[in-house]
mmCIF file of C-alpha atoms in Angstrom:
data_model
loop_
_atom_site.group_PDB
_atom_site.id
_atom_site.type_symbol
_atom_site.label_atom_id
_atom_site.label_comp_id
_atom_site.label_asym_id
_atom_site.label_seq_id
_atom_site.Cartn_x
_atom_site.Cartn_y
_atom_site.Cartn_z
ATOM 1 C CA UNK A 54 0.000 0.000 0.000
ATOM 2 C CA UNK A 55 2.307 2.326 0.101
ATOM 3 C CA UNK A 56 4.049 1.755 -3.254
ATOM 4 C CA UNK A 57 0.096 3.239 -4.167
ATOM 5 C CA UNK A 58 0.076 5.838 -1.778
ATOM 6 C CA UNK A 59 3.723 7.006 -3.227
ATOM 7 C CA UNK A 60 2.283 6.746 -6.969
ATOM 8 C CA UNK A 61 -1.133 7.530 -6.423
ATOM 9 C CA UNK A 62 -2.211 5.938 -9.922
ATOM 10 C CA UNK A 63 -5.646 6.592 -10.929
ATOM 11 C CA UNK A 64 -6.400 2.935 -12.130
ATOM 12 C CA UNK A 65 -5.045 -0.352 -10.058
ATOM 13 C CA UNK A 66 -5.675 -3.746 -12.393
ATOM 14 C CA UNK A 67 -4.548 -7.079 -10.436
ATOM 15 C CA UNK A 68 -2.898 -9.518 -12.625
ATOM 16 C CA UNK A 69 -1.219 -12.834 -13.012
ATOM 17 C CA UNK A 70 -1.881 -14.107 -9.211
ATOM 18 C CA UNK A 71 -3.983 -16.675 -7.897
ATOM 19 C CA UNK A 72 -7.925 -16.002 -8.414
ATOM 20 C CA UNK A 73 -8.958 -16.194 -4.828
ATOM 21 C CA UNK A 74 -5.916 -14.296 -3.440
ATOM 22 C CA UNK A 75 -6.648 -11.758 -5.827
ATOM 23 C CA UNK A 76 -10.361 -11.420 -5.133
ATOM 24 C CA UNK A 77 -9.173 -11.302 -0.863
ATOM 25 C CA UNK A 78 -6.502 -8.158 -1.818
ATOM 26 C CA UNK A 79 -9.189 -6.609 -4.172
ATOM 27 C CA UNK A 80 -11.424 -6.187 -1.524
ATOM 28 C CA UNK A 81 -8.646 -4.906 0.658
ATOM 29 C CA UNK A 82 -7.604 -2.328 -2.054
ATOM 30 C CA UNK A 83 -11.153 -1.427 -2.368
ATOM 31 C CA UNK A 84 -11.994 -1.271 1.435
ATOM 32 C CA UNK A 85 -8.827 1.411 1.475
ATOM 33 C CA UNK A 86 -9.083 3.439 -1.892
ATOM 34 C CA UNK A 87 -12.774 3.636 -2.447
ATOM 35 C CA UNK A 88 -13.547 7.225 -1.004
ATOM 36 C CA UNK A 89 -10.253 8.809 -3.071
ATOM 37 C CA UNK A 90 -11.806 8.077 -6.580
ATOM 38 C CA UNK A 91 -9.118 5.053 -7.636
ATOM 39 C CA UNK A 92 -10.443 2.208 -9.410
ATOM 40 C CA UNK A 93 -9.696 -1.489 -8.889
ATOM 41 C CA UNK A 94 -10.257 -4.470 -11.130
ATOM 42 C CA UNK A 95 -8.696 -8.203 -11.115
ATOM 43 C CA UNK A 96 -10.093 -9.436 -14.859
ATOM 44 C CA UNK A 97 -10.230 -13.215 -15.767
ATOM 45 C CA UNK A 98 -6.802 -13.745 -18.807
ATOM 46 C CA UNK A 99 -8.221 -12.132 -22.216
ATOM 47 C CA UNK A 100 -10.720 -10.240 -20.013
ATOM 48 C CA UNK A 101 -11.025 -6.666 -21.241
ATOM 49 C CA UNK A 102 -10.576 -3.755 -19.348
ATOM 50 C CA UNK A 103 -11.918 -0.011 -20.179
ATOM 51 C CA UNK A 104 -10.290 2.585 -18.660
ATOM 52 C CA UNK A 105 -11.240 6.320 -18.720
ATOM 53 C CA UNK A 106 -8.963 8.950 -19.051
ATOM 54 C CA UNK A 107 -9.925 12.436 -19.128
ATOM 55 C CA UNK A 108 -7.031 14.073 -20.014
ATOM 56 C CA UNK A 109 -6.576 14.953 -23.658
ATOM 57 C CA UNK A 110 -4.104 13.606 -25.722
ATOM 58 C CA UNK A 111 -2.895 14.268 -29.675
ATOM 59 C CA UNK A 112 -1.484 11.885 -31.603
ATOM 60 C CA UNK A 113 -0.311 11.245 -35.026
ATOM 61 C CA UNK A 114 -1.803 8.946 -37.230
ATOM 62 C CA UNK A 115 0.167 7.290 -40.136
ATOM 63 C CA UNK A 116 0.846 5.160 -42.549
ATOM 64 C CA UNK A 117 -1.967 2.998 -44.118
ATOM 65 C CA UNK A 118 -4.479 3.568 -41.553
ATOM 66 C CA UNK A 119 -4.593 7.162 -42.185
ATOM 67 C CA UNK A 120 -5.918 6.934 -45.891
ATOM 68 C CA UNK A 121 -9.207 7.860 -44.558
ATOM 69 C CA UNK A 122 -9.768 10.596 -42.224
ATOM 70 C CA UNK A 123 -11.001 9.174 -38.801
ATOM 71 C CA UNK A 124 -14.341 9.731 -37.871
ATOM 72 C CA UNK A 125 -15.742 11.272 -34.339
ATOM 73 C CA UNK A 126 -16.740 8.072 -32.267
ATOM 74 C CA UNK A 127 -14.871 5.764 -34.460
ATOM 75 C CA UNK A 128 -12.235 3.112 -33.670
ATOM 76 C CA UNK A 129 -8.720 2.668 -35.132
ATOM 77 C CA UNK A 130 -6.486 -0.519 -35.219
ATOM 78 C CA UNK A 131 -3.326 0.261 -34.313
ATOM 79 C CA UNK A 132 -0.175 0.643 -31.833
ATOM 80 C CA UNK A 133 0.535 4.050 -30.085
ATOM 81 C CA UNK A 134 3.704 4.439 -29.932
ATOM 82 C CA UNK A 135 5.533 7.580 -27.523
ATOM 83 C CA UNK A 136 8.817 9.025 -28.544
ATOM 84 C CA UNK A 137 9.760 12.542 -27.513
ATOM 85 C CA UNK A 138 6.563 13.401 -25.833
ATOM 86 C CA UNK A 139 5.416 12.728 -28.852
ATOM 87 C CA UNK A 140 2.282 10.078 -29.744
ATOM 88 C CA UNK A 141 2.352 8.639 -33.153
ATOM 89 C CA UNK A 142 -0.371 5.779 -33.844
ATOM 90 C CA UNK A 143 0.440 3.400 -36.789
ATOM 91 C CA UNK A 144 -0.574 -0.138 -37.807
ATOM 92 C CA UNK A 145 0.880 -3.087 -36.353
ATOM 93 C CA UNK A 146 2.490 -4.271 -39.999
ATOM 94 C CA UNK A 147 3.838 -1.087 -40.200
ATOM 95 C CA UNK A 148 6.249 -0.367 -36.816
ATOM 96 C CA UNK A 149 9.289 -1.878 -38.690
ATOM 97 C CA UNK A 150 8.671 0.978 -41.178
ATOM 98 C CA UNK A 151 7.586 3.862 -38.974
ATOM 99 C CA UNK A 152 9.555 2.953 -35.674
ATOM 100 C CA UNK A 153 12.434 1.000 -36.723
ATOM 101 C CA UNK A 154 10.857 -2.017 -34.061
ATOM 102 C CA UNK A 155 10.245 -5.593 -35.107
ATOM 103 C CA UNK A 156 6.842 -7.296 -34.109
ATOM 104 C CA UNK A 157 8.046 -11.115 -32.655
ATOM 105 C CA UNK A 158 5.976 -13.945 -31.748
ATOM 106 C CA UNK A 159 6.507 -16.592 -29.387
ATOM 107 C CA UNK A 160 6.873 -20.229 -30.169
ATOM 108 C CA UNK A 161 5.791 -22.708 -27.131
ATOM 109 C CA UNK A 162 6.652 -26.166 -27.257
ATOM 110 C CA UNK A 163 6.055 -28.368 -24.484
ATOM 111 C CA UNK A 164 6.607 -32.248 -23.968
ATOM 112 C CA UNK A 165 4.407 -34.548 -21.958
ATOM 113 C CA UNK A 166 5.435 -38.329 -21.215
ATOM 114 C CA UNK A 167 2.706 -39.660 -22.779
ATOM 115 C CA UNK A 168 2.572 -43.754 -23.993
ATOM 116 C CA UNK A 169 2.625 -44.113 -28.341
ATOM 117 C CA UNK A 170 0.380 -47.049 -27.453
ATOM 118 C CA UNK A 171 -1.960 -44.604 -26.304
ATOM 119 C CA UNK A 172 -1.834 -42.153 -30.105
ATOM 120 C CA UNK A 173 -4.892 -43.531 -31.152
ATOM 121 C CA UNK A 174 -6.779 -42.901 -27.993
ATOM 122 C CA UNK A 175 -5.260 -39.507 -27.355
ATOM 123 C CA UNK A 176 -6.706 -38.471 -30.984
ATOM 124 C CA UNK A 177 -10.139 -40.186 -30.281
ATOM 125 C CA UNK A 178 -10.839 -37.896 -27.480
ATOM 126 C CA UNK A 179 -9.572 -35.135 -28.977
ATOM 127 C CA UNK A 180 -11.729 -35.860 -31.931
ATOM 128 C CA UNK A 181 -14.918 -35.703 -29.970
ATOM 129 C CA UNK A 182 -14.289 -33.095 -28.069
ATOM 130 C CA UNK A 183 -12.500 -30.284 -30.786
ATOM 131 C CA UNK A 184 -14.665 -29.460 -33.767
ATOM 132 C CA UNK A 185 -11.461 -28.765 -35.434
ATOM 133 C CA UNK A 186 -8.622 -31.501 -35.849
ATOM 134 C CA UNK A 187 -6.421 -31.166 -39.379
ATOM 135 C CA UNK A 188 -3.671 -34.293 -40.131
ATOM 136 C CA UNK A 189 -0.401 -32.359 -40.509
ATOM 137 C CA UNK A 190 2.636 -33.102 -42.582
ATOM 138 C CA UNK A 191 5.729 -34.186 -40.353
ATOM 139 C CA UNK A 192 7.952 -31.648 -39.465
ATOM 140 C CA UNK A 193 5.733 -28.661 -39.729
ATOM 141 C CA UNK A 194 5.525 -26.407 -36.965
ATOM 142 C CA UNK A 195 2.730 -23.840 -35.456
ATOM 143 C CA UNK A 196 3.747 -21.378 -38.220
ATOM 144 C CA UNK A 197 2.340 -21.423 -41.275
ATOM 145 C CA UNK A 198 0.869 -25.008 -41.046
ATOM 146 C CA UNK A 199 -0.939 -26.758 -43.269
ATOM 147 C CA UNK A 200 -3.498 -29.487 -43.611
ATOM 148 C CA UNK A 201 -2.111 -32.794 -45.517
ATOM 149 C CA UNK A 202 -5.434 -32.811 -47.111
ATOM 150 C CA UNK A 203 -8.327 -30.247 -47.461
ATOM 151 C CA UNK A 204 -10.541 -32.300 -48.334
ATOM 152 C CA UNK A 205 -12.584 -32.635 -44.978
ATOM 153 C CA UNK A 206 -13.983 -36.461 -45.896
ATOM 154 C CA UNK A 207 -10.221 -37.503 -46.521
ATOM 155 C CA UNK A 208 -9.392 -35.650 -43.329
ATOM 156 C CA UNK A 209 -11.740 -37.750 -40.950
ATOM 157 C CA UNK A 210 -10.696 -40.621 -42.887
ATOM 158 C CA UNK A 211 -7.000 -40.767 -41.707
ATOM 159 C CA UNK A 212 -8.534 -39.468 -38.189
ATOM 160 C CA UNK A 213 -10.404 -42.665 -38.330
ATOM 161 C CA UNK A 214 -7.506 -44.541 -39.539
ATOM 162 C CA UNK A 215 -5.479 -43.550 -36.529
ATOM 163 C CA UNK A 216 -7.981 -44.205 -34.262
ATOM 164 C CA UNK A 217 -8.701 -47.611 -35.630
ATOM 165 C CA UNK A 218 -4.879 -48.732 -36.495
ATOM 166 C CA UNK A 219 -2.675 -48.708 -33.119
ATOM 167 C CA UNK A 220 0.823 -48.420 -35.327
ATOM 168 C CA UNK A 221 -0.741 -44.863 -37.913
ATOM 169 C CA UNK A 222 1.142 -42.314 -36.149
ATOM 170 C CA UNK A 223 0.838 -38.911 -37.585
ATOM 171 C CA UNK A 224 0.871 -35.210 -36.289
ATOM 172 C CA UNK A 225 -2.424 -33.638 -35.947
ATOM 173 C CA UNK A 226 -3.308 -29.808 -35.458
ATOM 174 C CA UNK A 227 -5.992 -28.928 -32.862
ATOM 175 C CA UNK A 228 -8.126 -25.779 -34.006
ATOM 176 C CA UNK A 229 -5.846 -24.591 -36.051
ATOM 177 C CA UNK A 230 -3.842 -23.748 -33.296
ATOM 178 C CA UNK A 231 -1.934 -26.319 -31.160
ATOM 179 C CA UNK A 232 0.280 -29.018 -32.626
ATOM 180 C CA UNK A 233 0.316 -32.222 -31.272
ATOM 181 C CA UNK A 234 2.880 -34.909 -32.545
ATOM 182 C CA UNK A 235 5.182 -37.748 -30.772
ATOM 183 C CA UNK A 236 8.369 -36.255 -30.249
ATOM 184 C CA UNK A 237 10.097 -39.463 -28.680
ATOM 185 C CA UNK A 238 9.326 -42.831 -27.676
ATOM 186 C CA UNK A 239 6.519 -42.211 -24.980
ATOM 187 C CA UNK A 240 6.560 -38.175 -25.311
ATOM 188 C CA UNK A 241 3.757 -35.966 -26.713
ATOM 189 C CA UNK A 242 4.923 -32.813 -28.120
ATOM 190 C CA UNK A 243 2.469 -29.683 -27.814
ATOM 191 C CA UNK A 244 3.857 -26.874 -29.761
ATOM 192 C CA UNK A 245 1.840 -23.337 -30.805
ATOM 193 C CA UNK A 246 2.262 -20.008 -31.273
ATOM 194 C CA UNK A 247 1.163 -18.047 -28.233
ATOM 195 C CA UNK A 248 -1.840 -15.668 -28.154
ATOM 196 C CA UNK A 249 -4.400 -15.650 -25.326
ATOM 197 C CA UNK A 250 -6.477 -18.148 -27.716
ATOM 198 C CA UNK A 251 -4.376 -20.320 -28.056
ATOM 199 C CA UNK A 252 -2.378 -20.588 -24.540
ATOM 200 C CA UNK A 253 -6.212 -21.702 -23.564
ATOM 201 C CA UNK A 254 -6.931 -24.355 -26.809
ATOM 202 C CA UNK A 255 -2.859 -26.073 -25.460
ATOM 203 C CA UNK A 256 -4.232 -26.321 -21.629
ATOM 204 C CA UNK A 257 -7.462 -27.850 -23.061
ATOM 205 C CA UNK A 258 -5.329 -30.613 -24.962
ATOM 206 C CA UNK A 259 -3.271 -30.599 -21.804
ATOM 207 C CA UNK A 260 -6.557 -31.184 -19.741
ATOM 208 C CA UNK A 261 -7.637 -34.381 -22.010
ATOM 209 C CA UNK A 262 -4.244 -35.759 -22.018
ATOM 210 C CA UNK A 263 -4.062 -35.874 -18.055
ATOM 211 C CA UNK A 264 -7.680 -37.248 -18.475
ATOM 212 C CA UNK A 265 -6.691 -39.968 -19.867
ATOM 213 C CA UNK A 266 -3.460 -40.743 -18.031
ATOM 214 C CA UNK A 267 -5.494 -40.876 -14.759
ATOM 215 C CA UNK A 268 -7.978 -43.135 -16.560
ATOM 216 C CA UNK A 269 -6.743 -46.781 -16.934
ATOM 217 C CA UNK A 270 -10.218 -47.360 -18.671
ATOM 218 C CA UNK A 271 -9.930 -44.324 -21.535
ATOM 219 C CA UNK A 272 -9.293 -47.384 -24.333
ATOM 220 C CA UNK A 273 -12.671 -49.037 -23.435
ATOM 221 C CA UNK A 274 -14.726 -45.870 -23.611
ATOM 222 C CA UNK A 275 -13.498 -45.001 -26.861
ATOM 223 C CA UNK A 276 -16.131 -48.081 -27.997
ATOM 224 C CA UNK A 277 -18.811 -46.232 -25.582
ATOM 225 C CA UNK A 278 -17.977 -42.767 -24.792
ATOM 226 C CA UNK A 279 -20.330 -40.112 -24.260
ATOM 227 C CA UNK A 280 -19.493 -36.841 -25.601
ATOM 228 C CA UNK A 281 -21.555 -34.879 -22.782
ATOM 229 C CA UNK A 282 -19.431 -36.902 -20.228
ATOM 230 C CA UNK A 283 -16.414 -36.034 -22.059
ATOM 231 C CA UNK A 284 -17.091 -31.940 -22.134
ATOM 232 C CA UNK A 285 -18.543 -32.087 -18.222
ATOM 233 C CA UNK A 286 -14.816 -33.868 -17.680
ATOM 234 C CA UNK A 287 -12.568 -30.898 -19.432
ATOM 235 C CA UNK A 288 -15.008 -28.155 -18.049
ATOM 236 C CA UNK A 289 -14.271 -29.415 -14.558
ATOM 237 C CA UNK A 290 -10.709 -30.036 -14.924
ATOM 238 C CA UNK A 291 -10.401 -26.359 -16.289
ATOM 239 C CA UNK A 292 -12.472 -25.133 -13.950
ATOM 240 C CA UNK A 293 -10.505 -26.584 -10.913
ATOM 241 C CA UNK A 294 -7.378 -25.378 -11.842
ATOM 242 C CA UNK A 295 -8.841 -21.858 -11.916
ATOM 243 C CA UNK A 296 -10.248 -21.841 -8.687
ATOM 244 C CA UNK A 297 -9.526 -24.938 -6.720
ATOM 245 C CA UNK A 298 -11.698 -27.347 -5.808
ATOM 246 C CA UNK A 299 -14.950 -28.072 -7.485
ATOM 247 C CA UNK A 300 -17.434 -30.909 -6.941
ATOM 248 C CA UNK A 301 -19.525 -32.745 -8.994
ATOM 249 C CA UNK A 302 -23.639 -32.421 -7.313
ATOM 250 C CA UNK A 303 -24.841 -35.907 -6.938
ATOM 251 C CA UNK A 304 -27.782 -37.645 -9.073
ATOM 252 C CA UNK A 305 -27.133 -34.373 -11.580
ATOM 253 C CA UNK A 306 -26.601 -34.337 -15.025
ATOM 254 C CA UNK A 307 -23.648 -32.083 -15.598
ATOM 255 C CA UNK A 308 -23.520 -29.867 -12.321
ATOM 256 C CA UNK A 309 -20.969 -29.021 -10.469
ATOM 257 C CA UNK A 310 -20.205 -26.641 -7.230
ATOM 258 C CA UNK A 311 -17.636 -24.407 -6.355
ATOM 259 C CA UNK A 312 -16.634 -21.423 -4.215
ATOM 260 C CA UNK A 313 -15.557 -18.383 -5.837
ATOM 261 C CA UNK A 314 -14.614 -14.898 -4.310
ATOM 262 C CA UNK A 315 -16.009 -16.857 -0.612
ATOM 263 C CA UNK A 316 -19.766 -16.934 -3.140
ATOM 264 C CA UNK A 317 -21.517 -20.571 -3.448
ATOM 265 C CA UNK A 318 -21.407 -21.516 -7.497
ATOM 266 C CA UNK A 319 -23.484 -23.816 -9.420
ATOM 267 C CA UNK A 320 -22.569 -24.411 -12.558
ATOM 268 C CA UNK A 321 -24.569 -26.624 -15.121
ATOM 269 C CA UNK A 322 -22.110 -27.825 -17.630
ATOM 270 C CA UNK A 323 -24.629 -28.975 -20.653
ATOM 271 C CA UNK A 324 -27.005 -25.951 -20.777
ATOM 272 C CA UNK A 325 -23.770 -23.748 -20.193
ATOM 273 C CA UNK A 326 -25.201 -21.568 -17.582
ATOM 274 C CA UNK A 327 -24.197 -20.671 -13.815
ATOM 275 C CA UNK A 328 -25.935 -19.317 -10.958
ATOM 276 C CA UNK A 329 -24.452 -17.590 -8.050
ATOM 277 C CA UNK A 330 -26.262 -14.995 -5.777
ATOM 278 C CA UNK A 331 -23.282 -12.316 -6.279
ATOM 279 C CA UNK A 332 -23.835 -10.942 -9.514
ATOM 280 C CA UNK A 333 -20.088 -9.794 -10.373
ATOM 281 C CA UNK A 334 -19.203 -13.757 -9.368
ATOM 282 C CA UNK A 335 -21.183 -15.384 -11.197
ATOM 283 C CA UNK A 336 -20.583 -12.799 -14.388
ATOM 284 C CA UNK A 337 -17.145 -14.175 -14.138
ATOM 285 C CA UNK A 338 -17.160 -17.774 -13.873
ATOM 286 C CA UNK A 339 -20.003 -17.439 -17.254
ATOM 287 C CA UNK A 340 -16.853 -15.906 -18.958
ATOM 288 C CA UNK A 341 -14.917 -18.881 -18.078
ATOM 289 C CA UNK A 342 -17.246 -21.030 -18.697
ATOM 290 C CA UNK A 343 -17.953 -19.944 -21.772
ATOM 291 C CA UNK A 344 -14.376 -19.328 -23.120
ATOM 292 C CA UNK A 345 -13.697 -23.242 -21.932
ATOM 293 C CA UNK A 346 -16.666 -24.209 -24.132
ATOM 294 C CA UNK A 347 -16.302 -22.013 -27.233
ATOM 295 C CA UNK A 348 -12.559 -23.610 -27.331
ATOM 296 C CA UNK A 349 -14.238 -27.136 -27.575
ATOM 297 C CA UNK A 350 -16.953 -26.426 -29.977
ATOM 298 C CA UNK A 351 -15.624 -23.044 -31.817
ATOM 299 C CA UNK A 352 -18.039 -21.096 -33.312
ATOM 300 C CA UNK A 353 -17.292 -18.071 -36.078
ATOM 301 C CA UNK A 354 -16.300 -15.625 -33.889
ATOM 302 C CA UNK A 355 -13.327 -17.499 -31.604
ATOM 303 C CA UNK A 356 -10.882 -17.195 -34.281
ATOM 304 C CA UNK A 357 -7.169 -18.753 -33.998
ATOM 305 C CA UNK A 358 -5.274 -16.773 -36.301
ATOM 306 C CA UNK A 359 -1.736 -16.562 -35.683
ATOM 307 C CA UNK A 360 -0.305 -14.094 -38.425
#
């Protein structure tokens, strides 16, 4: 507290910390700062957060974005950059030309010991559960990958082919986003380029991989499993890492419990909605929720471009 009573910021936003231990200083920060005017928030990852400013600022637009004179009330896509008090806004394809700075990505790769007996089954479940799964050429990586075939029938058919044929190895890309290949006798290799879309699409396929370790039956269900099982099983595993423990409500179909922010959660995994009497909770955990589901069953607006 009093690194903020030094700086005296107008705006306080909590970040990368636990979710309850954020929630308990939150309130503390609130409890202190609330009669001076600052404003505190603690947003879920990829969470937006609108801040108002009221002081005026100029800047500079260039390059291709300023072929058309911006409108009052409209938006612009670009990067502000500051250099001698000065603000210059430009598109992001553009900073090498206007700034002299060079936009980088980030490569993840990450191994997971992971039986080759177990290929066929890792890409069953991952079939069900990802609306999404391309057969790759080998040695391709999360940049710029491509789909052996397009042809979706021809796709499903060497899906099917692994599944069915314990020795068809090949790598597979999950939502056009996340890599998955054997990188070694009994290692998984998980490899994408890292956005906020795709760090979340990896710990899904991280989720059903540990599902299935813990799960010495995962070969017989692939004969009978049950996709709704199979969602309720990532949701929960997601879930719990986020905010600790969560229990499955007996004789239910898909519900679950949990404690979030010290409020009582219910959370029905097949209809996709939750219920919690503190409004600002529960809006939370339905972002969750529904961020863990969209990555499962994409839709047209959760897009995974990487360029």
């Amino acid at each position: 507290s009093q690194f903020i009573d030094e700086l005296r910021p107008q705006h306080i936003v909590l970040v990368h910390g636990e979710a309850n231990m954020m929630a308990s200083l939150k309130k503390q920060l609130v409890a202190k700062y609330d009669q001076t005017g600052v404003g505190v928030w603690s947003p879920q990852n990829t969470e937006p957060v609108t801040l108002t400013f009221h002081e005026s600022k100029v800047a500079k637009v260039v390059g291709s974005i300023a072929a058309e004179r911006p409108q009052h009330g409209g938006q612009l896509n670009g990067v502000v950059l500051h250099k001698n008090f000065q603000l210059t806004v430009v598109g992001v394809e553009e900073i090498a030309d206007v700034a002299g700075l060079q936009v980088s990505s980030l490569l993840q790769r990450q191994n997971i010991p992971f039986s080759s007996l177990s290929w066929g089954v890792l890409v069953f479940h991952l079939n069900k559960l990802f609306d999404g799964i391309a057969v790759l050429n080998e040695g391709e990586t999360a940049r710029g990958t491509t789909a052996q075939s397009d042809d979706k029938a021809e796709n499903a058919r060497q899906v099917e082919q692994m599944v069915n044929e314990p020795g068809e190895v090949k790598p597979i890309r999950v939502l056009d986003a996340v890599n998955v290949r054997i990188a070694a006798k009994d290692v998984v290799e998980l490899e994408w380029t890292s956005n906020p879309i795709n760090d979340l699409v990896a710990d899904s396929v991280l989720s059903v991989m540990l599902q299935i370790l813990s799960s010495p039956g995962a070969k017989k269900s692939m004969e009978r499993a049950d996709e709704g099982q199979e969602v309720f099983n990532i949701v929960h595993a997601m879930l719990s890492e986020r905010y600790g423990n969560v229990e499955t409500v007996p004789d239910s179909e898909g519900v679950c419990k949990l404690v979030v922010d010290g409020n009582p959660v219910m959370v029905d995994v097949p209809k996709e909605t939750v219920d919690c009497p503190d409004a600002e909770t529960q809006k939370k955990v339905e972002t969750a929720l529904k961020r863990i589901t969209s990555c499962m069953r994409p839709s047209a607006s959760c897009s995974c471009d990487t360029a």
